[in-house]
XYZ file of C-alpha atoms in Angstrom:
747
model
C -34.178 -2.461 -18.142
C -30.896 -0.670 -17.676
C -30.924 3.274 -17.990
C -28.898 4.867 -20.884
C -25.692 5.728 -18.743
C -25.467 2.614 -17.358
C -22.388 0.163 -18.072
C -23.003 -3.067 -18.489
C -21.532 -5.745 -15.469
C -19.420 -8.428 -17.258
C -20.290 -11.047 -14.804
C -24.432 -10.727 -15.782
C -25.799 -14.107 -15.925
C -23.228 -15.319 -13.341
C -25.708 -17.186 -10.419
C -23.207 -15.602 -7.213
C -24.178 -12.287 -8.837
C -27.838 -12.690 -9.385
C -27.750 -14.040 -5.477
C -26.255 -10.946 -4.661
C -28.520 -8.895 -7.208
C -31.470 -10.301 -5.312
C -30.109 -9.625 -1.561
C -30.960 -11.211 1.735
C -31.460 -11.299 5.288
C -27.631 -11.216 7.325
C -27.330 -10.985 11.211
C -24.759 -8.019 11.630
C -22.931 -8.820 14.646
C -21.508 -6.086 17.325
C -21.297 -7.409 20.728
C -22.492 -10.415 22.693
C -25.967 -8.469 22.955
C -25.945 -6.518 19.902
C -26.774 -9.185 17.017
C -29.966 -8.025 14.542
C -30.936 -8.952 11.216
C -30.619 -6.574 8.412
C -31.238 -6.981 5.035
C -28.468 -6.785 2.139
C -28.022 -6.718 -1.212
C -25.795 -5.298 -4.372
C -27.038 -2.504 -6.499
C -27.975 -3.037 -9.990
C -24.631 -0.609 -10.210
C -22.875 -3.571 -9.398
C -20.987 -1.271 -7.777
C -22.641 -0.146 -4.361
C -23.854 -2.595 -1.187
C -27.481 -1.597 0.330
C -28.185 -2.933 3.579
C -31.180 -2.030 5.618
C -30.803 0.853 8.482
C -31.988 2.135 11.741
C -29.358 4.761 11.925
C -31.270 8.372 11.705
C -31.761 9.557 8.801
C -30.057 11.327 6.238
C -26.887 8.710 7.140
C -24.764 6.221 4.527
C -27.074 2.590 3.934
C -24.265 2.005 1.000
C -20.932 1.432 1.013
C -18.801 0.894 -2.337
C -17.250 -2.224 -3.944
C -14.225 -0.614 -4.137
C -14.402 0.282 -0.009
C -13.522 -3.716 0.785
C -9.641 -4.689 1.213
C -11.258 -8.484 1.154
C -13.987 -10.642 2.472
C -12.807 -13.429 5.081
C -14.792 -16.532 5.550
C -15.522 -17.935 9.150
C -14.833 -16.742 12.296
C -11.629 -14.835 11.408
C -12.179 -11.681 12.312
C -11.588 -10.528 16.422
C -15.384 -9.644 16.908
C -16.738 -12.893 15.600
C -14.288 -14.914 17.711
C -15.147 -13.202 20.671
C -19.043 -12.906 19.720
C -20.234 -16.053 18.686
C -19.831 -19.862 19.386
C -16.853 -22.004 17.421
C -20.611 -24.178 16.114
C -21.403 -21.054 14.223
C -18.516 -20.979 12.641
C -19.727 -22.418 9.222
C -22.363 -19.682 9.007
C -19.882 -16.735 9.335
C -18.096 -14.075 7.473
C -16.773 -10.664 7.491
C -16.322 -8.241 5.339
C -12.703 -6.103 5.946
C -12.826 -2.145 4.674
C -9.721 -0.223 3.590
C -8.630 2.322 6.080
C -9.425 2.644 9.242
C -13.485 1.438 8.595
C -14.767 -0.969 11.122
C -15.552 -4.422 10.172
C -18.491 -5.980 9.476
C -19.604 -9.510 10.981
C -22.111 -11.018 9.810
C -24.161 -14.503 9.686
C -26.037 -16.058 7.459
C -28.884 -19.006 7.767
C -26.688 -21.789 6.115
C -23.179 -22.681 5.400
C -24.855 -23.015 1.185
C -25.810 -18.826 1.782
C -21.980 -18.022 3.802
C -20.604 -19.521 0.416
C -22.855 -17.974 -2.052
C -22.505 -14.567 -0.269
C -18.524 -14.731 -0.440
C -18.077 -16.093 -3.803
C -20.565 -13.355 -5.134
C -18.541 -10.546 -3.010
C -15.116 -12.167 -4.063
C -15.553 -12.016 -7.835
C -17.152 -8.265 -7.913
C -14.369 -7.507 -5.908
C -11.705 -9.303 -8.860
C -14.541 -7.626 -11.451
C -13.926 -4.501 -10.245
C -9.907 -4.688 -9.803
C -9.697 -5.826 -13.114
C -11.876 -2.871 -14.723
C -9.378 -1.309 -17.468
C -8.775 2.199 -16.415
C -11.164 3.821 -18.743
C -13.963 1.445 -17.894
C -13.063 2.287 -14.008
C -13.835 5.909 -15.530
C -17.207 5.402 -17.284
C -18.450 3.468 -14.433
C -17.503 6.472 -11.773
C -18.573 8.931 -14.914
C -22.221 7.200 -15.288
C -22.282 6.800 -11.066
C -22.683 10.198 -10.786
C -24.423 10.599 -13.446
C -27.060 8.401 -12.110
C -27.034 10.452 -8.723
C -26.918 14.094 -10.665
C -31.167 12.953 -12.518
C -32.601 13.364 -9.193
C -36.171 12.519 -11.035
C -35.624 9.689 -11.795
C -36.883 9.941 -15.348
C -33.359 8.908 -17.344
C -32.750 12.290 -18.611
C -30.763 14.798 -17.595
C -31.879 18.730 -17.889
C -29.571 21.931 -17.506
C -29.809 21.708 -13.920
C -29.323 18.240 -13.132
C -26.212 18.664 -15.568
C -25.014 21.902 -13.704
C -25.121 19.483 -10.583
C -23.471 16.397 -12.519
C -20.403 18.708 -13.255
C -20.000 20.010 -9.538
C -19.931 16.190 -8.552
C -17.015 15.666 -10.885
C -15.508 18.629 -9.494
C -15.455 20.613 -12.969
C -17.196 24.395 -11.824
C -18.243 25.629 -14.882
C -20.336 29.867 -15.048
C -23.471 29.330 -16.680
C -23.140 30.709 -19.817
C -20.826 27.983 -20.744
C -22.727 25.071 -18.824
C -25.521 26.303 -21.344
C -23.562 25.866 -24.368
C -22.277 22.041 -23.516
C -26.150 21.627 -22.862
C -27.603 23.161 -26.106
C -24.265 21.546 -28.439
C -25.529 17.666 -26.559
C -29.052 18.437 -26.901
C -29.603 18.156 -30.949
C -33.723 16.809 -29.915
C -33.743 20.283 -28.655
C -36.273 18.674 -25.968
C -34.362 20.642 -23.058
C -33.205 17.690 -21.467
C -30.215 15.026 -22.258
C -31.536 11.626 -23.246
C -29.721 8.380 -24.656
C -27.425 9.470 -27.036
C -27.041 13.146 -25.836
C -26.164 11.908 -22.881
C -22.858 9.405 -24.258
C -22.051 12.733 -26.555
C -22.286 14.483 -23.955
C -19.878 11.902 -22.294
C -17.296 11.873 -24.927
C -17.262 16.301 -24.592
C -16.274 15.800 -21.160
C -13.914 12.757 -21.446
C -12.208 14.546 -24.003
C -8.426 14.423 -22.957
C -6.810 16.856 -25.734
C -2.357 16.302 -24.889
C -3.544 12.827 -26.470
C -4.970 14.336 -28.985
C -1.871 15.957 -29.641
C 0.865 12.966 -29.541
C -1.638 10.661 -31.675
C -2.094 13.264 -33.826
C 1.974 13.381 -34.572
C 2.335 9.561 -35.089
C -0.540 8.759 -36.896
C 0.771 9.503 -40.210
C -1.328 5.983 -42.320
C -4.597 6.666 -43.219
C -5.132 9.726 -40.381
C -4.430 6.664 -37.572
C -1.446 5.099 -36.216
C 0.150 2.115 -37.880
C 2.048 -0.686 -36.303
C 5.406 1.226 -37.670
C 3.707 4.737 -36.792
C 2.997 2.817 -33.173
C 6.920 0.947 -33.006
C 8.246 4.017 -33.890
C 6.184 6.359 -30.961
C 7.533 3.245 -28.694
C 11.114 3.653 -29.894
C 11.368 7.449 -29.907
C 9.018 8.407 -27.106
C 8.985 5.613 -24.679
C 12.208 4.081 -25.154
C 11.377 1.140 -25.448
C 13.750 -1.420 -27.046
C 11.228 -2.890 -28.799
C 10.064 -4.785 -32.623
C 7.049 -4.439 -34.477
C 5.636 -8.149 -33.188
C 5.092 -6.267 -29.989
C 3.863 -3.147 -31.723
C 1.388 -5.579 -33.155
C 0.310 -7.240 -30.182
C -0.367 -3.894 -28.519
C -2.726 -3.006 -31.058
C -4.267 -6.612 -30.326
C -4.516 -6.354 -27.019
C -6.086 -3.028 -26.736
C -7.786 -1.779 -29.665
C -11.877 -1.783 -29.743
C -12.341 -1.117 -33.185
C -12.206 -4.922 -34.887
C -11.820 -2.742 -38.781
C -8.872 -1.268 -37.308
C -7.689 -4.462 -35.349
C -7.682 -5.791 -38.425
C -5.692 -3.804 -40.164
C -2.960 -3.323 -37.417
C -4.236 -0.063 -36.510
C -4.691 1.750 -33.293
C -7.092 4.485 -33.030
C -7.053 7.329 -30.957
C -9.035 4.541 -28.162
C -6.954 2.609 -28.173
C -4.237 4.298 -27.988
C -5.756 5.727 -24.867
C -6.186 2.806 -23.243
C -2.839 1.505 -24.132
C -1.935 4.372 -21.682
C -3.983 3.896 -19.325
C -2.282 0.113 -18.450
C 0.742 -0.796 -16.891
C 2.062 -0.811 -20.084
C 1.540 2.762 -19.424
C 1.723 3.384 -16.042
C 4.794 5.214 -15.032
C 6.048 2.414 -12.982
C 7.796 -1.193 -14.572
C 5.801 -3.688 -15.065
C 8.417 -5.880 -14.723
C 9.294 -5.330 -11.317
C 5.687 -5.905 -10.244
C 7.063 -9.631 -9.819
C 10.407 -10.942 -7.992
C 12.997 -10.007 -10.352
C 15.403 -9.355 -7.546
C 17.862 -12.082 -7.354
C 16.953 -13.543 -3.865
C 19.189 -15.956 -2.824
C 21.678 -13.322 -1.156
C 22.104 -13.546 2.629
C 19.265 -11.489 4.873
C 21.265 -9.032 5.620
C 21.546 -7.900 2.162
C 18.386 -7.156 1.668
C 15.896 -4.153 3.099
C 13.251 -5.654 4.471
C 9.217 -4.064 4.615
C 9.493 -3.585 8.779
C 6.812 -2.395 11.799
C 6.649 -1.098 14.915
C 4.288 -1.569 17.665
C 2.756 -3.730 15.262
C -0.716 -4.205 17.406
C -1.110 -0.805 17.522
C -4.318 0.614 15.590
C -3.452 4.258 16.551
C -1.320 6.748 18.676
C 1.010 4.966 21.477
C -0.903 5.491 24.588
C -4.492 4.518 25.042
C -5.103 3.141 21.518
C -6.632 -0.703 20.951
C -4.008 -3.451 20.856
C -6.174 -5.916 17.804
C -4.740 -8.627 15.837
C -6.472 -6.796 13.057
C -3.655 -4.710 13.139
C -1.006 -7.688 12.661
C -3.591 -9.073 9.177
C -3.413 -5.331 7.833
C 0.534 -5.358 8.249
C 1.168 -8.570 6.711
C -1.300 -8.026 3.726
C 0.674 -5.192 3.123
C 4.033 -7.396 2.630
C 5.045 -6.633 6.183
C 7.883 -9.066 6.858
C 9.236 -8.053 10.303
C 6.341 -7.301 13.227
C 7.265 -6.950 16.765
C 5.656 -8.271 19.961
C 5.444 -6.679 22.882
C 5.730 -9.044 25.293
C 3.630 -9.283 29.210
C 2.224 -11.750 31.834
C -1.250 -11.599 31.317
C -4.180 -13.482 33.238
C -4.993 -16.484 34.095
C -1.625 -17.649 32.992
C -1.645 -16.026 29.616
C 0.744 -13.858 28.056
C -0.789 -10.455 26.100
C 1.097 -8.053 24.085
C 0.280 -4.167 24.543
C 2.425 -1.195 24.884
C 3.632 -1.841 28.999
C 3.310 1.004 30.871
C 0.439 2.497 29.023
C -3.363 2.308 28.888
C -3.665 1.034 25.257
C -5.861 -2.146 25.075
C -4.280 -6.333 25.928
C -4.602 -8.824 23.533
C -3.836 -12.258 23.674
C -0.279 -13.774 23.056
C -1.572 -17.003 21.240
C -4.649 -15.097 19.412
C -1.710 -12.523 17.916
C 0.333 -15.946 16.868
C -2.455 -17.148 15.231
C -3.433 -14.247 13.439
C -0.056 -14.100 11.935
C 0.275 -17.834 10.925
C -3.021 -17.245 8.750
C -1.923 -14.320 6.632
C 1.968 -14.243 7.228
C 2.171 -15.815 3.375
C -0.736 -14.684 1.585
C 0.785 -11.576 -0.035
C 4.704 -12.955 -0.076
C 6.381 -15.844 0.283
C 9.326 -15.087 2.089
C 10.191 -14.826 5.435
C 8.789 -13.133 8.492
C 10.805 -12.003 11.797
C 8.832 -11.913 14.512
C 10.485 -9.291 17.097
C 10.177 -10.518 20.522
C 9.963 -7.246 23.110
C 10.046 -9.746 26.336
C 9.050 -8.592 29.886
C 7.133 -11.552 31.157
C 8.241 -13.809 33.584
C 9.360 -17.787 33.251
C 6.027 -19.974 33.694
C 4.724 -17.568 30.897
C 7.652 -17.551 28.390
C 7.572 -20.664 28.452
C 4.137 -20.886 27.348
C 5.284 -18.456 24.357
C 7.586 -20.883 23.336
C 4.407 -23.496 23.000
C 2.390 -21.514 21.828
C 5.210 -20.789 19.005
C 5.735 -24.142 18.222
C 2.423 -25.375 18.616
C 0.802 -22.644 16.430
C 3.397 -22.589 13.839
C 4.368 -25.975 13.486
C 7.375 -26.771 10.726
C 7.294 -23.125 9.668
C 9.065 -22.108 12.443
C 12.270 -22.129 11.986
C 13.903 -23.698 15.701
C 17.600 -24.658 14.687
C 19.752 -23.319 11.678
C 19.583 -24.514 8.681
C 22.571 -26.046 8.034
C 24.439 -29.515 9.564
C 27.614 -27.334 10.839
C 27.711 -23.520 12.785
C 26.529 -20.984 10.071
C 29.066 -18.100 9.298
C 25.965 -16.055 7.432
C 22.818 -15.397 6.513
C 20.248 -18.143 4.657
C 18.701 -16.777 1.955
C 14.945 -15.490 1.798
C 14.956 -17.347 -1.092
C 15.678 -20.486 1.456
C 13.615 -18.966 4.320
C 10.373 -19.018 2.272
C 7.800 -19.854 4.420
C 9.878 -19.969 7.463
C 9.240 -17.657 11.217
C 12.430 -16.088 12.511
C 12.189 -15.260 15.830
C 14.314 -12.632 16.759
C 14.681 -11.663 20.759
C 17.192 -12.654 23.457
C 19.393 -15.889 23.525
C 21.022 -17.523 26.978
C 23.537 -18.606 24.648
C 25.901 -18.806 21.555
C 23.942 -20.535 18.624
C 27.245 -22.776 18.191
C 25.701 -24.776 21.462
C 23.234 -26.035 18.683
C 26.086 -28.403 17.620
C 26.912 -30.082 20.944
C 28.656 -27.703 22.845
C 27.833 -27.345 26.143
C 24.392 -26.335 27.220
C 23.993 -23.130 27.976
C 22.035 -22.636 31.931
C 19.037 -19.697 32.571
C 20.613 -16.676 33.508
C 19.719 -12.773 34.494
C 19.562 -11.679 31.291
C 17.998 -7.444 30.020
C 16.845 -6.700 26.689
C 19.607 -4.788 24.890
C 16.410 -1.748 24.556
C 13.802 -1.560 26.771
C 11.824 0.416 24.733
C 9.032 0.503 27.170
C 11.270 1.857 29.663
C 12.981 4.033 27.021
C 9.657 5.648 26.365
C 8.534 6.468 30.441
C 11.275 7.796 32.041
C 9.163 7.841 35.348
C 9.775 4.057 34.949
C 12.144 3.807 37.802
C 13.341 0.485 37.559
C 14.466 0.479 34.294
C 17.609 -1.816 34.220
C 15.801 -4.263 36.305
C 17.376 -7.856 34.700
C 14.888 -10.902 33.763
C 15.332 -14.363 33.600
C 14.758 -16.386 31.136
C 13.442 -18.971 29.875
C 15.761 -21.623 27.815
C 12.529 -23.166 25.766
C 12.203 -19.774 24.915
C 15.885 -18.276 24.208
C 16.513 -21.491 21.820
C 13.490 -20.774 19.205
C 16.198 -17.631 18.906
C 18.279 -18.787 15.832
C 19.490 -16.020 13.069
C 18.065 -13.013 15.276
C 19.883 -12.755 19.028
C 19.199 -9.441 20.106
C 22.689 -7.727 21.739
C 23.132 -4.110 23.142
C 25.511 -2.440 20.884
C 28.994 -1.086 22.057
C 30.331 0.671 18.883
C 31.386 -0.711 15.826
C 34.522 -1.855 16.449
C 33.421 -3.953 19.044
C 31.100 -5.495 17.426
C 33.805 -6.777 14.445
C 35.716 -7.957 17.263
C 33.048 -9.825 19.041
C 29.551 -9.744 18.140
C 29.005 -13.028 16.270
C 27.235 -12.644 13.249
C 23.458 -13.507 13.896
C 23.913 -11.398 16.973
C 21.457 -8.283 16.004
C 21.337 -4.578 17.738
C 18.520 -2.622 17.991
C 18.961 1.264 18.035
C 16.689 4.226 18.678
C 15.983 7.001 15.347
C 18.059 9.551 17.341
C 20.684 7.556 17.586
C 20.852 5.735 14.201
C 20.358 9.310 12.526
C 23.903 10.563 14.115
C 25.734 7.570 13.321
C 24.168 7.996 9.834
C 25.553 11.556 9.904
C 28.578 11.003 11.476
C 29.768 7.152 10.908
C 27.793 6.454 7.779
C 30.222 3.933 6.080
C 31.211 2.012 9.068
C 27.447 1.776 9.755
C 27.500 0.453 6.137
C 29.829 -2.319 7.140
C 28.338 -2.886 10.132
C 25.925 -3.991 8.403
C 27.377 -5.614 5.245
C 27.615 -8.996 7.992
C 24.872 -8.009 10.788
C 20.880 -7.128 11.052
C 20.113 -3.840 12.353
C 16.883 -3.101 13.563
C 15.856 1.118 13.553
C 12.583 1.489 15.496
C 9.969 5.549 16.706
C 11.467 7.471 19.253
C 9.430 6.809 22.803
C 8.393 10.630 21.758
C 6.337 9.554 19.284
C 3.881 9.054 21.473
C 1.238 10.193 18.640
C 2.141 6.860 16.184
C 4.345 9.282 13.946
C 7.061 8.528 11.656
C 10.887 8.657 11.377
C 12.414 9.831 7.408
C 14.016 5.716 7.126
C 15.814 7.135 4.076
C 19.171 8.317 5.770
C 18.760 4.446 7.537
C 18.445 2.623 4.092
C 21.827 4.520 2.712
C 23.678 3.318 5.845
C 22.337 -0.360 4.312
C 19.857 -0.451 8.267
C 17.509 -3.757 7.484
C 15.138 -3.573 9.025
C 13.994 -0.095 9.468
C 10.686 -0.523 11.708
C 7.551 2.408 10.657
C 4.437 2.788 13.025
C 2.278 0.813 9.643
C -1.044 2.144 11.333
C 0.033 6.083 10.861
C -0.647 8.116 7.415
C 2.574 10.084 6.892
C 4.816 10.445 3.904
C 7.196 8.595 5.656
C 4.903 5.083 5.633
C 4.459 6.599 1.703
C 8.042 6.246 0.920
C 8.184 2.419 2.716
C 5.051 1.510 0.998
C 7.343 2.546 -2.537
C 11.018 1.349 -1.841
C 8.752 -1.883 -1.230
C 6.348 -2.017 -4.384
C 8.747 -2.908 -6.956
C 10.267 -6.782 -6.441
C 6.766 -8.476 -6.576
C 6.104 -7.142 -3.241
C 7.728 -9.142 -1.646
C 8.678 -7.334 1.205
C 12.384 -7.872 0.675
C 14.348 -5.130 -2.164
C 18.300 -6.484 -2.723
C 20.303 -3.614 -1.559
C 22.889 -1.857 -4.191
C 26.064 -3.089 -4.722
C 27.680 -0.532 -2.683
C 25.741 -1.630 0.832
C 27.327 -4.943 -0.091
C 30.392 -5.145 -1.037
C 33.478 -4.954 1.515
C 35.970 -2.359 1.174
C 33.082 0.020 -0.276
C 34.044 3.297 0.496
C 30.262 4.836 -0.130
C 29.533 7.564 2.725
C 25.987 9.237 1.342
C 27.338 12.443 3.228
C 30.325 13.223 2.474
C 29.948 11.099 -1.375
C 33.203 10.373 -2.737
C 33.811 9.110 -6.214
C 33.292 5.708 -6.807
C 31.702 3.187 -8.597
C 27.974 4.321 -7.006
C 28.096 7.902 -8.754
C 26.575 7.026 -12.146
C 25.360 11.273 -12.935
C 21.877 11.042 -14.108
C 19.124 13.943 -15.471
C 15.569 13.250 -14.296
C 13.497 15.606 -16.880
C 9.665 15.634 -15.853
C 7.013 17.180 -17.078
C 3.432 17.246 -15.465
C 1.120 17.432 -18.346
C -1.853 16.687 -16.668
C -4.411 14.686 -14.052
C -7.768 13.374 -14.192
C -10.756 13.101 -11.598
C -9.241 14.589 -8.393
C -11.369 13.020 -5.248
C -13.523 16.185 -3.728
C -12.257 16.275 -0.815
C -15.526 17.923 1.127
C -17.976 15.793 -0.457
C -20.736 17.726 1.824
C -20.204 20.827 0.756
C -21.663 20.411 -3.294
C -19.932 23.766 -4.386
C -16.760 22.921 -3.296
C -14.166 21.863 -6.111
C -10.156 21.018 -5.766
C -7.266 23.472 -7.160
C -4.893 21.030 -7.322
C -1.077 21.958 -7.574
C 1.552 19.299 -7.958
C 4.450 18.744 -6.161
C 7.536 15.987 -7.038
C 10.081 15.408 -4.503
C 13.057 13.362 -4.888
C 14.081 11.291 -1.246
C 18.808 9.543 -1.341
C 21.566 11.321 -0.959
C 21.244 14.352 1.320
C 22.830 15.865 -1.983
C 20.003 14.313 -4.028
C 17.318 15.782 -2.176
C 14.504 17.836 -4.022
C 10.882 19.020 -4.371
C 9.625 21.383 -7.182
C 6.131 21.983 -8.020
C 3.549 23.126 -10.219
C 1.407 26.485 -9.934
C -2.361 25.924 -8.569
C -5.383 25.718 -10.784
C -8.296 27.228 -9.880
C -11.692 24.743 -9.592
C -10.945 21.926 -12.016
C -10.187 18.652 -10.634
C -11.795 16.758 -13.310
C -9.219 17.212 -16.165
C -6.396 20.093 -15.308
C -3.380 21.173 -17.655
C -0.083 21.579 -16.593
C 2.347 21.408 -19.230
C 5.134 22.207 -16.838
C 8.841 21.295 -16.870
C 11.376 20.309 -13.994
C 14.740 18.792 -14.061
C 16.415 17.216 -11.286
C 19.946 16.637 -10.947
C 21.200 13.428 -9.785
C 24.495 11.650 -8.574
C 23.180 8.465 -6.822
C 20.096 7.429 -8.325
C 20.339 3.793 -7.222
C 19.583 5.214 -3.828
C 16.843 7.769 -5.381
C 12.880 8.229 -4.593
C 10.503 9.533 -6.176
C 6.956 11.179 -4.761
C 4.522 12.870 -7.212
C 2.397 14.668 -4.147
C -1.405 16.136 -5.446
C -2.733 18.755 -2.863
C -5.363 20.757 -2.635
C -4.158 24.898 -3.126
C -4.994 26.618 -0.272
C -3.869 30.472 0.415
C -4.765 31.239 4.315
C -3.926 27.923 5.554
C -2.207 24.032 4.773
C -2.468 22.938 1.735
C -4.826 19.649 1.422
C -3.461 15.885 1.087
C -5.681 14.473 -2.499
C -3.286 11.612 -3.473
C 0.403 10.661 -3.940
C 2.514 7.846 -5.616
C 5.871 7.042 -4.612
C 8.854 5.006 -6.253
C 12.368 3.588 -6.141
C 14.094 5.836 -9.670
C 15.039 2.724 -10.790
C 11.459 0.978 -11.706
C 10.371 4.550 -13.392
C 9.753 3.733 -16.940
C 10.685 7.192 -19.679
C 8.550 8.435 -21.744
C 4.313 9.675 -21.552
C 3.002 7.877 -18.680
C -0.281 7.423 -16.436
C 0.891 7.865 -12.611
C -1.775 6.108 -9.877
C -2.738 8.167 -7.289
C -3.202 6.892 -3.793
C -4.825 7.579 -0.524
C -3.153 8.966 2.706
C -3.516 4.778 3.996
C -1.729 3.462 0.897
C -4.759 2.398 -1.177
C -5.654 3.320 -5.055
C -7.897 5.591 -5.939
C -9.916 4.470 -8.588
C -10.540 6.801 -11.715
C -8.036 9.652 -10.991
C -4.285 9.746 -12.341
C -1.614 12.352 -13.249
C -0.269 12.083 -16.998
C 3.424 13.174 -17.222
C 6.131 12.836 -19.242
C 9.884 11.246 -18.072
C 12.969 11.560 -19.663
C 16.490 9.589 -17.180
C 19.570 10.689 -19.257
C 22.821 10.609 -18.901
C 24.239 14.236 -18.203
């Protein structure tokens, strides 16, 4: 029997769901010797998995469905490939978690059971994602109520109520708790039960700021008629919509059938609309690919990763195929492979001259083939840092041809020598190799064939990072089979913009260490911009960043650099901005650069900022109104409550950079309210990024990170908007969010 405060699971009656609720035994695989049977089952709340554990008392035996990133059928993880036999393929599956939590590698007794586990978990994950924000909020609150009900009698006394309030991040004094309790305890029983708990929940989730907005526009019998809603959409949300659009919103979000029949929207329906994508700060039209994808490849910013194989620092962390999968699933379109001679004639990938672990080159190529186009169909660039001898280079070429097959680009798309890059649209589903080439691309069309010659990497990053490596200028021979796979991305040394203009072909590209690129962006920005109009540039972090920290990508984007490679494995403000930059355009990993970074003759310089078409002065008004359900940071300390503040940051050309913050609110992470107004004067809005940061104020030390959301200014929606919040690793925090008012105006 469901408890009075248990939400209904929308999959009720589904056979796969029933299978999960019943549960079953699975073999947990940790190593070749550690393989143990454990019982797993889905809890009745449909949001939590329970499993048997022999860990010491007090260790968590559950995990949330929200924590699952994906479920993979078969031997698709490194662990299962290492510790199980190929003939057990159809009995294996893995649960991949968000963040840094280790995969759960499992074996069922039969292929049929695997199918039910995977299918059931996929359905539950999809269902959880589909829950609208209000339903998610209810799930969260009911779950916390259940935890607070210590004696499991489906009633809450005053002590349990106070525990519940602490759990949801509200600190109340005893008198307020008693008043709230008494107000809801209409039966005077000393406990809350059934409808009393519902009333308590309604009191708790009341949104005063929504009442004010709704009251202003509800002029039709105390409710919002379609005309009222249209007025709101025109006046507040600045949307060019019709009465028909307003009626559609009512039909879509109004839960009360009688109101819906009259084309009215109740306050509940209005709140539901505001919490959906139509009410989000991020323009829903930008969730799809909306930009022109038929321009030459170098006209786009490309989501790019540095040392993609690493899971942590640059000195002793693990190298893993999983790191490639995670980057590709985040729409990264340029990954790096540091290739070295390995044992048994098989090339390996690791960070040279360090203690980082090694992973087989062929295993990485297999993982890339499998996951490259699951999130985005647009091309993936494999950036090779080649340190191998000729024999192993030859094997690298063979592995790529065999594993990647026809998806590997082995010749120009054109029938004659091209003069510019093909477009992302033309290169859909293709792999492009970036590396050294023995000869010019013209040889593909009948010129004299190239021969193996001595060659040196344009930037030997591994050597650059280790100054004690004496033979830094060692030249390596290049295998022709590997060389021939380099078509549109031939690595060459940079010898100045004039030299590049006179001697470099369009497909010859240079890599720049961050300090070199930052200097060029500061002192020769316009020359850099023009260089990037015809060629590709790749930027990479300095070798001194042994902790895998990141540099600021914004100045690089401001000068039109396409492949701005960051350490994807490191949570940081820089990765927040990268995720925000590539959030629009269907998360394709490609963003079309503004006109003034593509058009010949452009005099744009982000530093000096002379007059030109890039100057589109705007005034951004932001009112930070409130926040909802901010997560507790110290979950072990029951009395710990956050003191939140919000910072609004602008990143763009130097003159537009700005940061403003609210005051902090003591002891309320559940529904803090600020109503604080900010104004930002912008000159180049096409390059501006907005970041909303929520922190827990601490007067004795640095504030603690709670959540953030970053996006380009050009994807911002005007009006009253909800802002989702993401964790340090870029995952959505369920239930949490900001409520703001945005106006972007001409001065």
